[in-house]
Amino acid sequence: MKADLHIHSCLSPCGGLEMSPRAIARRARELGLGLVALTDHNSAANCGAFVEACRREGLAALCGLEVCTREEAHVLCLFDRLDRAEEFGAAVLASLPPAPAPGPDEPDRAQWLLNADDEIEGRVEQYLGLASAFTLSDLLARVAQLDGLLIPAHVDRPAFSVISQLGFIPPGIGPAVEVSFRYNLRADPLNLQGRYTLLTHSDAHEPEHMGRAYLEFASEVTTLAALRKALADRAVRAIHPP
Amino acid sequence: MKVADLATLPGLEPLQPDGEDAELTGAYTSDLLSDVMAHAPAGGVLITIQAHTNTIAVASLVGLRAVILCNRRPVPDDMLAAARREHIRIYRTADHQFQASILVHHSLTA
Ligand SMILES: [Zn+2]
Ligand SMILES: [Zn+2]
């Protein structure tokens, strides 16, 4: 079963309206994905529409967000329950330094809120591309409290990764870490395989990005509990299609 | 000192030379963008190793006029495009942040 747990919608400051929750769900089904997660920057406000769009397409969905920590590292925070993702997302949003998002005259950066029918419901006017007030250890504690799962994002990237910002992966992280679609999985230059379950996702900001990286699970994984078990058991393969 | 005068500093390679040529108000050296947001002076130049588009987004929010990228970090095309759009000049140098800061300091106070 295929999964992609890192996808951005038009709510992210760098995603246009073509990345609507409905469009993502449809593209995911075309690609043969069975489990997907929406992870916009510092907000879960499009997750409700995403869950509904995925239900219509027959896909399992997780609610998530990609939080920028105080150290300016990106981490994926995934939840089973929409209300928990939204509650957590609201706390993250409230902690951002005040700054306006670009307006509707810049539709590719305007941070749109959509419903599952592709109708515009509004915008998040606080700019989401900034660092939250939460440190990595704050987030580890909070996400655990809400029964969520924290996965450091694209740890191989030269900016906004736990490794670029801290120089190492601190204890408490695991069992899984994510590498970007550019990472050489076979050579594993950061020597991650021995220590972590290696994940990779599309981190799509545009429809064409979807499918460029994904996971293949040995069994059916449709809930956070099943995902947690699969990651602990390493019953998953990271795939970069040629 | 004008913003465009940065191009005359030794070792500074102009990668994105377009922008309004105003008086340079100051400089700030930091690699943490939240810190840049909070403390960099409007109308100034940022000295950093953060060679990516988010640096331009923050520079634009603060009103910075130029960015000097240190340690000859590779600069992605989308960063240059964003800088062109926002009229923020980009220079690159082999110097590290401390060396580049001294260089800019001398010319700001000359
Ligand atoms: Zn990221
Ligand atoms: Zn992302």
mmCIF file of C-alpha atoms and ligand atoms in Angstrom:
data_model
loop_
_atom_site.group_PDB
_atom_site.id
_atom_site.type_symbol
_atom_site.label_atom_id
_atom_site.label_comp_id
_atom_site.label_asym_id
_atom_site.label_seq_id
_atom_site.Cartn_x
_atom_site.Cartn_y
_atom_site.Cartn_z
ATOM 1 C CA MET A 1 0.000 0.000 0.000
ATOM 2 C CA LYS A 2 1.335 3.383 -1.058
ATOM 3 C CA ALA A 3 1.335 6.525 1.077
ATOM 4 C CA ASP A 4 2.385 10.163 0.872
ATOM 5 C CA LEU A 5 2.451 11.928 4.234
ATOM 6 C CA HIS A 6 3.803 15.334 3.256
ATOM 7 C CA ILE A 7 1.643 17.379 0.866
ATOM 8 C CA HIS A 8 0.919 21.129 0.793
ATOM 9 C CA SER A 9 -2.365 22.703 -0.273
ATOM 10 C CA CYS A 10 -3.151 26.231 -1.459
ATOM 11 C CA LEU A 11 -3.097 27.271 2.207
ATOM 12 C CA SER A 12 0.713 27.114 2.219
ATOM 13 C CA PRO A 13 2.320 30.417 1.241
ATOM 14 C CA CYS A 14 3.915 28.790 -1.794
ATOM 15 C CA GLY A 15 0.942 26.789 -3.140
ATOM 16 C CA GLY A 16 -1.612 27.986 -5.708
ATOM 17 C CA LEU A 17 -5.301 27.149 -6.079
ATOM 18 C CA GLU A 18 -4.499 24.133 -8.267
ATOM 19 C CA MET A 19 -3.461 22.443 -5.002
ATOM 20 C CA SER A 20 -7.003 22.385 -3.614
ATOM 21 C CA PRO A 21 -7.867 19.640 -1.120
ATOM 22 C CA ARG A 22 -10.121 18.045 -3.735
ATOM 23 C CA ALA A 23 -7.464 18.205 -6.479
ATOM 24 C CA ILE A 24 -4.896 16.615 -4.146
ATOM 25 C CA ALA A 25 -7.281 13.783 -3.218
ATOM 26 C CA ARG A 26 -8.092 13.089 -6.891
ATOM 27 C CA ARG A 27 -4.448 13.120 -7.923
ATOM 28 C CA ALA A 28 -3.619 10.829 -4.989
ATOM 29 C CA ARG A 29 -6.193 8.294 -6.145
ATOM 30 C CA GLU A 30 -4.861 8.456 -9.729
ATOM 31 C CA LEU A 31 -1.381 7.750 -8.378
ATOM 32 C CA GLY A 32 -2.652 4.698 -6.495
ATOM 33 C CA LEU A 33 -1.993 6.102 -3.037
ATOM 34 C CA GLY A 34 -4.028 4.576 -0.201
ATOM 35 C CA LEU A 35 -3.019 6.890 2.648
ATOM 36 C CA VAL A 36 -2.270 10.610 2.443
ATOM 37 C CA ALA A 37 -1.629 13.436 4.895
ATOM 38 C CA LEU A 38 -2.071 17.159 4.401
ATOM 39 C CA THR A 39 0.784 19.117 5.954
ATOM 40 C CA ASP A 40 0.558 22.838 5.293
ATOM 41 C CA HIS A 41 3.067 25.201 6.833
ATOM 42 C CA ASN A 42 2.077 26.073 10.410
ATOM 43 C CA SER A 43 -1.656 25.511 9.895
ATOM 44 C CA ALA A 44 -4.141 22.644 9.762
ATOM 45 C CA ALA A 45 -6.991 24.866 8.595
ATOM 46 C CA ASN A 46 -7.539 23.024 5.269
ATOM 47 C CA CYS A 47 -7.519 19.570 6.913
ATOM 48 C CA GLY A 48 -11.315 19.392 7.362
ATOM 49 C CA ALA A 49 -11.863 19.870 3.629
ATOM 50 C CA PHE A 50 -9.037 17.436 2.900
ATOM 51 C CA VAL A 51 -10.498 14.673 5.080
ATOM 52 C CA GLU A 52 -13.851 15.064 3.332
ATOM 53 C CA ALA A 53 -12.257 15.122 -0.151
ATOM 54 C CA CYS A 54 -10.284 11.955 0.661
ATOM 55 C CA ARG A 55 -13.385 10.210 2.019
ATOM 56 C CA ARG A 56 -15.121 10.847 -1.315
ATOM 57 C CA GLU A 57 -12.154 9.352 -3.189
ATOM 58 C CA GLY A 58 -11.966 6.346 -0.876
ATOM 59 C CA LEU A 59 -8.582 7.271 0.583
ATOM 60 C CA ALA A 60 -7.435 7.128 4.190
ATOM 61 C CA ALA A 61 -6.351 10.557 5.383
ATOM 62 C CA LEU A 62 -4.320 11.927 8.280
ATOM 63 C CA CYS A 63 -4.547 15.515 9.500
ATOM 64 C CA GLY A 64 -1.239 17.234 9.826
ATOM 65 C CA LEU A 65 0.866 20.313 9.583
ATOM 66 C CA GLU A 66 4.509 21.074 8.920
ATOM 67 C CA VAL A 67 5.576 23.198 11.846
ATOM 68 C CA CYS A 68 8.608 25.462 11.662
ATOM 69 C CA THR A 69 10.197 25.212 15.109
ATOM 70 C CA ARG A 70 11.840 28.099 16.934
ATOM 71 C CA GLU A 71 15.175 26.668 15.735
ATOM 72 C CA GLU A 72 13.782 26.997 12.179
ATOM 73 C CA ALA A 73 13.619 23.274 11.530
ATOM 74 C CA HIS A 74 10.590 21.785 9.761
ATOM 75 C CA VAL A 75 8.793 18.900 11.447
ATOM 76 C CA LEU A 76 5.707 17.000 10.330
ATOM 77 C CA CYS A 77 3.059 16.654 13.044
ATOM 78 C CA LEU A 78 0.399 14.071 12.180
ATOM 79 C CA PHE A 79 -2.904 13.365 13.913
ATOM 80 C CA ASP A 80 -5.767 10.913 13.557
ATOM 81 C CA ARG A 81 -8.334 13.343 14.830
ATOM 82 C CA LEU A 82 -9.221 16.525 12.994
ATOM 83 C CA ASP A 83 -10.139 18.385 16.195
ATOM 84 C CA ARG A 84 -6.707 17.725 17.684
ATOM 85 C CA ALA A 85 -4.901 18.824 14.526
ATOM 86 C CA GLU A 86 -7.004 21.988 14.437
ATOM 87 C CA GLU A 87 -6.486 22.730 18.125
ATOM 88 C CA PHE A 88 -2.751 22.226 17.787
ATOM 89 C CA GLY A 89 -2.662 24.202 14.523
ATOM 90 C CA ALA A 90 -4.423 27.133 16.172
ATOM 91 C CA ALA A 91 -1.780 27.214 18.923
ATOM 92 C CA VAL A 92 1.010 27.153 16.327
ATOM 93 C CA LEU A 93 -0.649 29.916 14.293
ATOM 94 C CA ALA A 94 -1.124 32.092 17.373
ATOM 95 C CA SER A 95 2.588 31.812 18.161
ATOM 96 C CA LEU A 96 3.811 33.175 14.806
ATOM 97 C CA PRO A 97 5.317 36.671 14.690
ATOM 98 C CA PRO A 98 2.655 38.979 13.243
ATOM 99 C CA ALA A 99 3.149 39.606 9.529
ATOM 100 C CA PRO A 100 0.624 39.879 6.690
ATOM 101 C CA ALA A 101 0.319 37.229 3.970
ATOM 102 C CA PRO A 102 0.324 38.411 0.347
ATOM 103 C CA GLY A 103 -3.191 39.400 -0.763
ATOM 104 C CA PRO A 104 -5.587 37.837 -3.297
ATOM 105 C CA ASP A 105 -3.808 39.822 -6.038
ATOM 106 C CA GLU A 106 -1.033 37.233 -5.652
ATOM 107 C CA PRO A 107 -3.173 34.072 -5.946
ATOM 108 C CA ASP A 108 -0.213 31.679 -5.753
ATOM 109 C CA ARG A 109 0.770 33.001 -2.329
ATOM 110 C CA ALA A 110 -2.516 34.152 -0.824
ATOM 111 C CA GLN A 111 -3.035 31.231 1.636
ATOM 112 C CA TRP A 112 -6.493 30.091 0.579
ATOM 113 C CA LEU A 113 -9.009 28.190 2.684
ATOM 114 C CA LEU A 114 -11.150 25.930 0.502
ATOM 115 C CA ASN A 115 -13.944 23.451 1.130
ATOM 116 C CA ALA A 116 -14.102 19.931 -0.334
ATOM 117 C CA ASP A 117 -16.003 21.286 -3.371
ATOM 118 C CA ASP A 118 -13.187 23.662 -4.359
ATOM 119 C CA GLU A 119 -15.090 26.711 -3.170
ATOM 120 C CA ILE A 120 -13.089 29.504 -1.543
ATOM 121 C CA GLU A 121 -14.045 29.936 2.112
ATOM 122 C CA GLY A 122 -11.486 32.594 2.950
ATOM 123 C CA ARG A 123 -7.793 33.107 3.569
ATOM 124 C CA VAL A 124 -5.397 32.907 6.495
ATOM 125 C CA GLU A 125 -4.168 36.476 6.646
ATOM 126 C CA GLN A 126 -1.273 35.810 9.009
ATOM 127 C CA TYR A 127 1.817 34.919 6.932
ATOM 128 C CA LEU A 128 2.531 31.220 7.545
ATOM 129 C CA GLY A 129 6.121 31.112 6.252
ATOM 130 C CA LEU A 130 7.712 32.054 9.572
ATOM 131 C CA ALA A 131 9.047 30.231 12.635
ATOM 132 C CA SER A 132 6.638 29.340 15.439
ATOM 133 C CA ALA A 133 7.505 30.004 19.068
ATOM 134 C CA PHE A 134 7.708 26.270 19.865
ATOM 135 C CA THR A 135 11.083 24.622 20.276
ATOM 136 C CA LEU A 136 11.616 21.113 18.965
ATOM 137 C CA SER A 137 11.330 19.706 22.486
ATOM 138 C CA ASP A 138 8.131 21.739 23.128
ATOM 139 C CA LEU A 139 6.651 20.151 20.029
ATOM 140 C CA LEU A 140 7.731 16.626 20.938
ATOM 141 C CA ALA A 141 5.909 16.971 24.261
ATOM 142 C CA ARG A 142 2.781 18.645 22.857
ATOM 143 C CA VAL A 143 2.352 16.266 19.942
ATOM 144 C CA ALA A 144 2.786 13.257 22.231
ATOM 145 C CA GLN A 145 0.180 14.727 24.586
ATOM 146 C CA LEU A 146 -2.306 14.961 21.704
ATOM 147 C CA ASP A 147 -1.498 11.388 20.666
ATOM 148 C CA GLY A 148 0.118 12.598 17.456
ATOM 149 C CA LEU A 149 3.263 11.596 15.591
ATOM 150 C CA LEU A 150 6.254 13.870 15.003
ATOM 151 C CA ILE A 151 8.586 13.235 12.061
ATOM 152 C CA PRO A 152 11.460 15.630 11.274
ATOM 153 C CA ALA A 153 11.079 16.729 7.641
ATOM 154 C CA HIS A 154 13.692 16.584 4.850
ATOM 155 C CA VAL A 155 16.605 16.151 7.253
ATOM 156 C CA ASP A 156 19.016 16.097 4.275
ATOM 157 C CA ARG A 157 18.181 19.622 3.162
ATOM 158 C CA PRO A 158 20.682 22.475 3.670
ATOM 159 C CA ALA A 159 18.026 24.748 5.207
ATOM 160 C CA PHE A 160 15.021 24.306 7.542
ATOM 161 C CA SER A 161 16.000 20.805 8.622
ATOM 162 C CA VAL A 162 16.817 19.463 12.076
ATOM 163 C CA ILE A 163 20.330 18.641 10.863
ATOM 164 C CA SER A 164 20.940 22.013 9.137
ATOM 165 C CA GLN A 165 19.772 23.906 12.235
ATOM 166 C CA LEU A 166 21.098 21.777 15.097
ATOM 167 C CA GLY A 167 23.925 19.884 13.421
ATOM 168 C CA PHE A 168 22.560 16.519 14.556
ATOM 169 C CA ILE A 169 19.350 14.630 15.259
ATOM 170 C CA PRO A 170 18.663 14.996 18.984
ATOM 171 C CA PRO A 171 17.544 12.130 21.211
ATOM 172 C CA GLY A 172 13.782 11.725 21.515
ATOM 173 C CA ILE A 173 13.338 11.812 17.738
ATOM 174 C CA GLY A 174 12.285 8.601 16.058
ATOM 175 C CA PRO A 175 11.706 5.921 15.057
ATOM 176 C CA ALA A 176 11.257 7.664 11.686
ATOM 177 C CA VAL A 177 12.866 10.597 9.903
ATOM 178 C CA GLU A 178 12.016 11.973 6.467
ATOM 179 C CA VAL A 179 14.481 12.650 3.660
ATOM 180 C CA SER A 180 13.691 14.755 0.585
ATOM 181 C CA PHE A 181 12.982 13.370 -2.879
ATOM 182 C CA ARG A 182 16.560 14.346 -3.835
ATOM 183 C CA TYR A 183 18.221 12.119 -1.218
ATOM 184 C CA ASN A 184 20.200 9.160 -2.512
ATOM 185 C CA LEU A 185 18.404 6.352 -0.663
ATOM 186 C CA ARG A 186 20.800 3.642 -1.797
ATOM 187 C CA ALA A 187 24.021 5.436 -0.832
ATOM 188 C CA ASP A 188 22.422 6.955 2.327
ATOM 189 C CA PRO A 189 25.180 9.580 2.719
ATOM 190 C CA LEU A 190 23.922 10.692 6.148
ATOM 191 C CA ASN A 191 24.032 7.124 7.399
ATOM 192 C CA LEU A 192 20.446 7.216 8.645
ATOM 193 C CA GLN A 193 19.278 3.691 7.806
ATOM 194 C CA GLY A 194 20.920 2.013 10.773
ATOM 195 C CA ARG A 195 19.421 4.431 13.301
ATOM 196 C CA TYR A 196 16.041 5.396 11.876
ATOM 197 C CA THR A 197 13.181 4.177 9.763
ATOM 198 C CA LEU A 198 13.767 6.196 6.592
ATOM 199 C CA LEU A 199 10.722 7.884 5.061
ATOM 200 C CA THR A 200 10.309 9.968 1.936
ATOM 201 C CA HIS A 201 7.332 11.942 0.658
ATOM 202 C CA SER A 202 6.582 14.218 -2.271
ATOM 203 C CA ASP A 203 6.490 17.472 -0.212
ATOM 204 C CA ALA A 204 4.354 18.581 -3.158
ATOM 205 C CA HIS A 205 3.587 22.280 -3.572
ATOM 206 C CA GLU A 206 2.370 21.742 -7.172
ATOM 207 C CA PRO A 207 0.321 18.890 -8.700
ATOM 208 C CA GLU A 208 3.304 17.702 -10.783
ATOM 209 C CA HIS A 209 5.321 17.152 -7.613
ATOM 210 C CA MET A 210 2.962 14.446 -6.371
ATOM 211 C CA GLY A 211 4.317 10.948 -6.894
ATOM 212 C CA ARG A 212 7.991 11.994 -7.020
ATOM 213 C CA ALA A 213 8.519 10.222 -3.679
ATOM 214 C CA TYR A 214 6.293 7.936 -1.637
ATOM 215 C CA LEU A 215 6.141 5.080 0.863
ATOM 216 C CA GLU A 216 5.275 1.454 0.249
ATOM 217 C CA PHE A 217 3.888 -0.389 3.268
ATOM 218 C CA ALA A 218 3.967 -4.157 3.562
ATOM 219 C CA SER A 219 0.425 -4.148 4.940
ATOM 220 C CA GLU A 220 -2.706 -1.995 5.034
ATOM 221 C CA VAL A 221 -2.025 1.222 6.973
ATOM 222 C CA THR A 222 -5.013 3.511 7.366
ATOM 223 C CA THR A 223 -4.726 4.803 10.935
ATOM 224 C CA LEU A 224 -2.088 6.561 12.986
ATOM 225 C CA ALA A 225 -1.830 3.529 15.281
ATOM 226 C CA ALA A 226 -1.114 1.239 12.319
ATOM 227 C CA LEU A 227 1.380 3.782 10.971
ATOM 228 C CA ARG A 228 3.141 3.957 14.313
ATOM 229 C CA LYS A 229 3.453 0.166 14.414
ATOM 230 C CA ALA A 230 4.694 -0.052 10.815
ATOM 231 C CA LEU A 231 7.369 2.568 11.510
ATOM 232 C CA ALA A 232 8.496 0.776 14.674
ATOM 233 C CA ASP A 233 8.610 -2.535 12.778
ATOM 234 C CA ARG A 234 10.298 -0.918 9.760
ATOM 235 C CA ALA A 235 7.591 -2.487 7.628
ATOM 236 C CA VAL A 236 7.891 0.320 5.074
ATOM 237 C CA ARG A 237 10.033 1.154 2.054
ATOM 238 C CA ALA A 238 10.992 4.667 0.914
ATOM 239 C CA ILE A 239 10.657 4.965 -2.855
ATOM 240 C CA HIS A 240 11.972 7.476 -5.387
ATOM 241 C CA PRO A 241 10.604 6.387 -8.753
ATOM 242 C CA PRO A 242 13.108 6.693 -11.633
ATOM 243 C CA MET B 1 26.970 54.717 1.101
ATOM 244 C CA LYS B 2 24.417 53.704 -1.541
ATOM 245 C CA VAL B 3 23.103 50.160 -1.892
ATOM 246 C CA ALA B 4 24.697 49.809 -5.333
ATOM 247 C CA ASP B 5 28.102 50.687 -3.841
ATOM 248 C CA LEU B 6 28.126 47.196 -2.289
ATOM 249 C CA ALA B 7 29.188 45.980 -5.737
ATOM 250 C CA THR B 8 32.495 47.841 -5.334
ATOM 251 C CA LEU B 9 33.486 45.905 -2.197
ATOM 252 C CA PRO B 10 36.255 43.369 -2.804
ATOM 253 C CA GLY B 11 35.050 39.822 -3.355
ATOM 254 C CA LEU B 12 31.352 40.680 -3.701
ATOM 255 C CA GLU B 13 29.822 39.128 -6.794
ATOM 256 C CA PRO B 14 26.506 40.747 -7.849
ATOM 257 C CA LEU B 15 24.019 37.948 -8.610
ATOM 258 C CA GLN B 16 20.892 40.094 -8.713
ATOM 259 C CA PRO B 17 21.856 43.731 -9.330
ATOM 260 C CA ASP B 18 18.377 45.230 -9.867
ATOM 261 C CA GLY B 19 16.770 47.426 -7.247
ATOM 262 C CA GLU B 20 16.190 50.982 -6.174
ATOM 263 C CA ASP B 21 19.457 52.737 -5.366
ATOM 264 C CA ALA B 22 18.853 54.322 -2.003
ATOM 265 C CA GLU B 23 21.133 55.172 0.901
ATOM 266 C CA LEU B 24 22.122 52.050 2.855
ATOM 267 C CA THR B 25 20.767 52.532 6.386
ATOM 268 C CA GLY B 26 22.693 49.801 8.144
ATOM 269 C CA ALA B 27 23.542 46.115 8.188
ATOM 270 C CA TYR B 28 22.622 43.014 10.143
ATOM 271 C CA THR B 29 24.342 39.649 10.370
ATOM 272 C CA SER B 30 22.273 36.583 11.265
ATOM 273 C CA ASP B 31 21.370 33.118 10.082
ATOM 274 C CA LEU B 32 18.130 32.824 12.021
ATOM 275 C CA LEU B 33 15.311 34.370 10.016
ATOM 276 C CA SER B 34 13.094 35.044 13.050
ATOM 277 C CA ASP B 35 15.982 37.070 14.468
ATOM 278 C CA VAL B 36 16.336 38.928 11.147
ATOM 279 C CA MET B 37 12.596 39.664 11.281
ATOM 280 C CA ALA B 38 12.902 41.096 14.770
ATOM 281 C CA HIS B 39 16.117 43.117 14.478
ATOM 282 C CA ALA B 40 17.328 43.862 10.933
ATOM 283 C CA PRO B 41 17.080 47.556 9.959
ATOM 284 C CA ALA B 42 14.716 48.627 7.174
ATOM 285 C CA GLY B 43 16.733 49.885 4.223
ATOM 286 C CA GLY B 44 19.730 47.816 5.288
ATOM 287 C CA VAL B 45 21.719 44.848 4.042
ATOM 288 C CA LEU B 46 21.574 41.325 5.513
ATOM 289 C CA ILE B 47 24.728 39.225 5.798
ATOM 290 C CA THR B 48 23.853 35.523 6.007
ATOM 291 C CA ILE B 49 24.398 31.994 4.737
ATOM 292 C CA GLN B 50 20.646 31.357 4.271
ATOM 293 C CA ALA B 51 20.562 31.088 0.475
ATOM 294 C CA HIS B 52 16.893 30.325 -0.229
ATOM 295 C CA THR B 53 13.637 32.111 -1.110
ATOM 296 C CA ASN B 54 12.377 32.417 2.467
ATOM 297 C CA THR B 55 15.243 34.816 3.137
ATOM 298 C CA ILE B 56 13.800 37.078 0.432
ATOM 299 C CA ALA B 57 10.297 36.778 1.920
ATOM 300 C CA VAL B 58 11.623 37.922 5.292
ATOM 301 C CA ALA B 59 13.882 40.590 3.734
ATOM 302 C CA SER B 60 10.858 41.974 1.948
ATOM 303 C CA LEU B 61 8.759 42.043 5.146
ATOM 304 C CA VAL B 62 11.551 43.912 6.941
ATOM 305 C CA GLY B 63 12.288 46.233 4.018
ATOM 306 C CA LEU B 64 15.893 45.178 3.491
ATOM 307 C CA ARG B 65 17.471 46.350 0.243
ATOM 308 C CA ALA B 66 20.225 43.786 -0.203
ATOM 309 C CA VAL B 67 21.462 40.378 0.922
ATOM 310 C CA ILE B 68 25.080 39.224 1.008
ATOM 311 C CA LEU B 69 25.401 35.434 0.876
ATOM 312 C CA CYS B 70 28.569 34.104 2.495
ATOM 313 C CA ASN B 71 30.822 31.063 2.084
ATOM 314 C CA ARG B 72 29.959 30.993 -1.641
ATOM 315 C CA ARG B 73 26.792 29.048 -0.902
ATOM 316 C CA PRO B 74 24.945 27.825 -3.992
ATOM 317 C CA VAL B 75 22.036 30.148 -4.793
ATOM 318 C CA PRO B 76 18.843 28.632 -6.210
ATOM 319 C CA ASP B 77 17.197 30.307 -9.220
ATOM 320 C CA ASP B 78 13.889 30.804 -7.410
ATOM 321 C CA MET B 79 15.699 32.904 -4.818
ATOM 322 C CA LEU B 80 17.108 35.162 -7.543
ATOM 323 C CA ALA B 81 13.688 35.411 -9.196
ATOM 324 C CA ALA B 82 12.018 36.345 -5.893
ATOM 325 C CA ALA B 83 14.715 38.954 -5.216
ATOM 326 C CA ARG B 84 14.229 40.466 -8.673
ATOM 327 C CA ARG B 85 10.480 40.647 -8.052
ATOM 328 C CA GLU B 86 10.991 42.315 -4.660
ATOM 329 C CA HIS B 87 13.816 44.641 -5.879
ATOM 330 C CA ILE B 88 16.301 43.216 -3.396
ATOM 331 C CA ARG B 89 19.898 43.016 -4.566
ATOM 332 C CA ILE B 90 21.859 39.815 -4.000
ATOM 333 C CA TYR B 91 25.617 39.568 -3.686
ATOM 334 C CA ARG B 92 27.735 36.535 -2.997
ATOM 335 C CA THR B 93 31.161 36.219 -1.443
ATOM 336 C CA ALA B 94 33.665 33.547 -0.439
ATOM 337 C CA ASP B 95 34.078 35.398 2.896
ATOM 338 C CA HIS B 96 32.381 34.080 6.003
ATOM 339 C CA GLN B 97 29.860 36.230 7.889
ATOM 340 C CA PHE B 98 32.413 37.817 10.239
ATOM 341 C CA GLN B 99 34.713 38.880 7.403
ATOM 342 C CA ALA B 100 31.832 40.196 5.301
ATOM 343 C CA SER B 101 30.464 42.120 8.298
ATOM 344 C CA ILE B 102 33.817 43.870 8.846
ATOM 345 C CA LEU B 103 33.976 44.777 5.179
ATOM 346 C CA VAL B 104 30.500 46.306 5.208
ATOM 347 C CA HIS B 105 31.124 48.015 8.534
ATOM 348 C CA HIS B 106 34.231 49.769 7.174
ATOM 349 C CA SER B 107 32.425 51.083 4.134
ATOM 350 C CA LEU B 108 29.356 52.171 6.133
ATOM 351 C CA THR B 109 31.515 54.190 8.532
ATOM 352 C CA ALA B 110 34.059 55.456 5.976
HETATM 353 ZN ZN ZN C 1 9.676 21.870 4.751
HETATM 354 ZN ZN ZN C 2 6.824 20.752 3.136
#
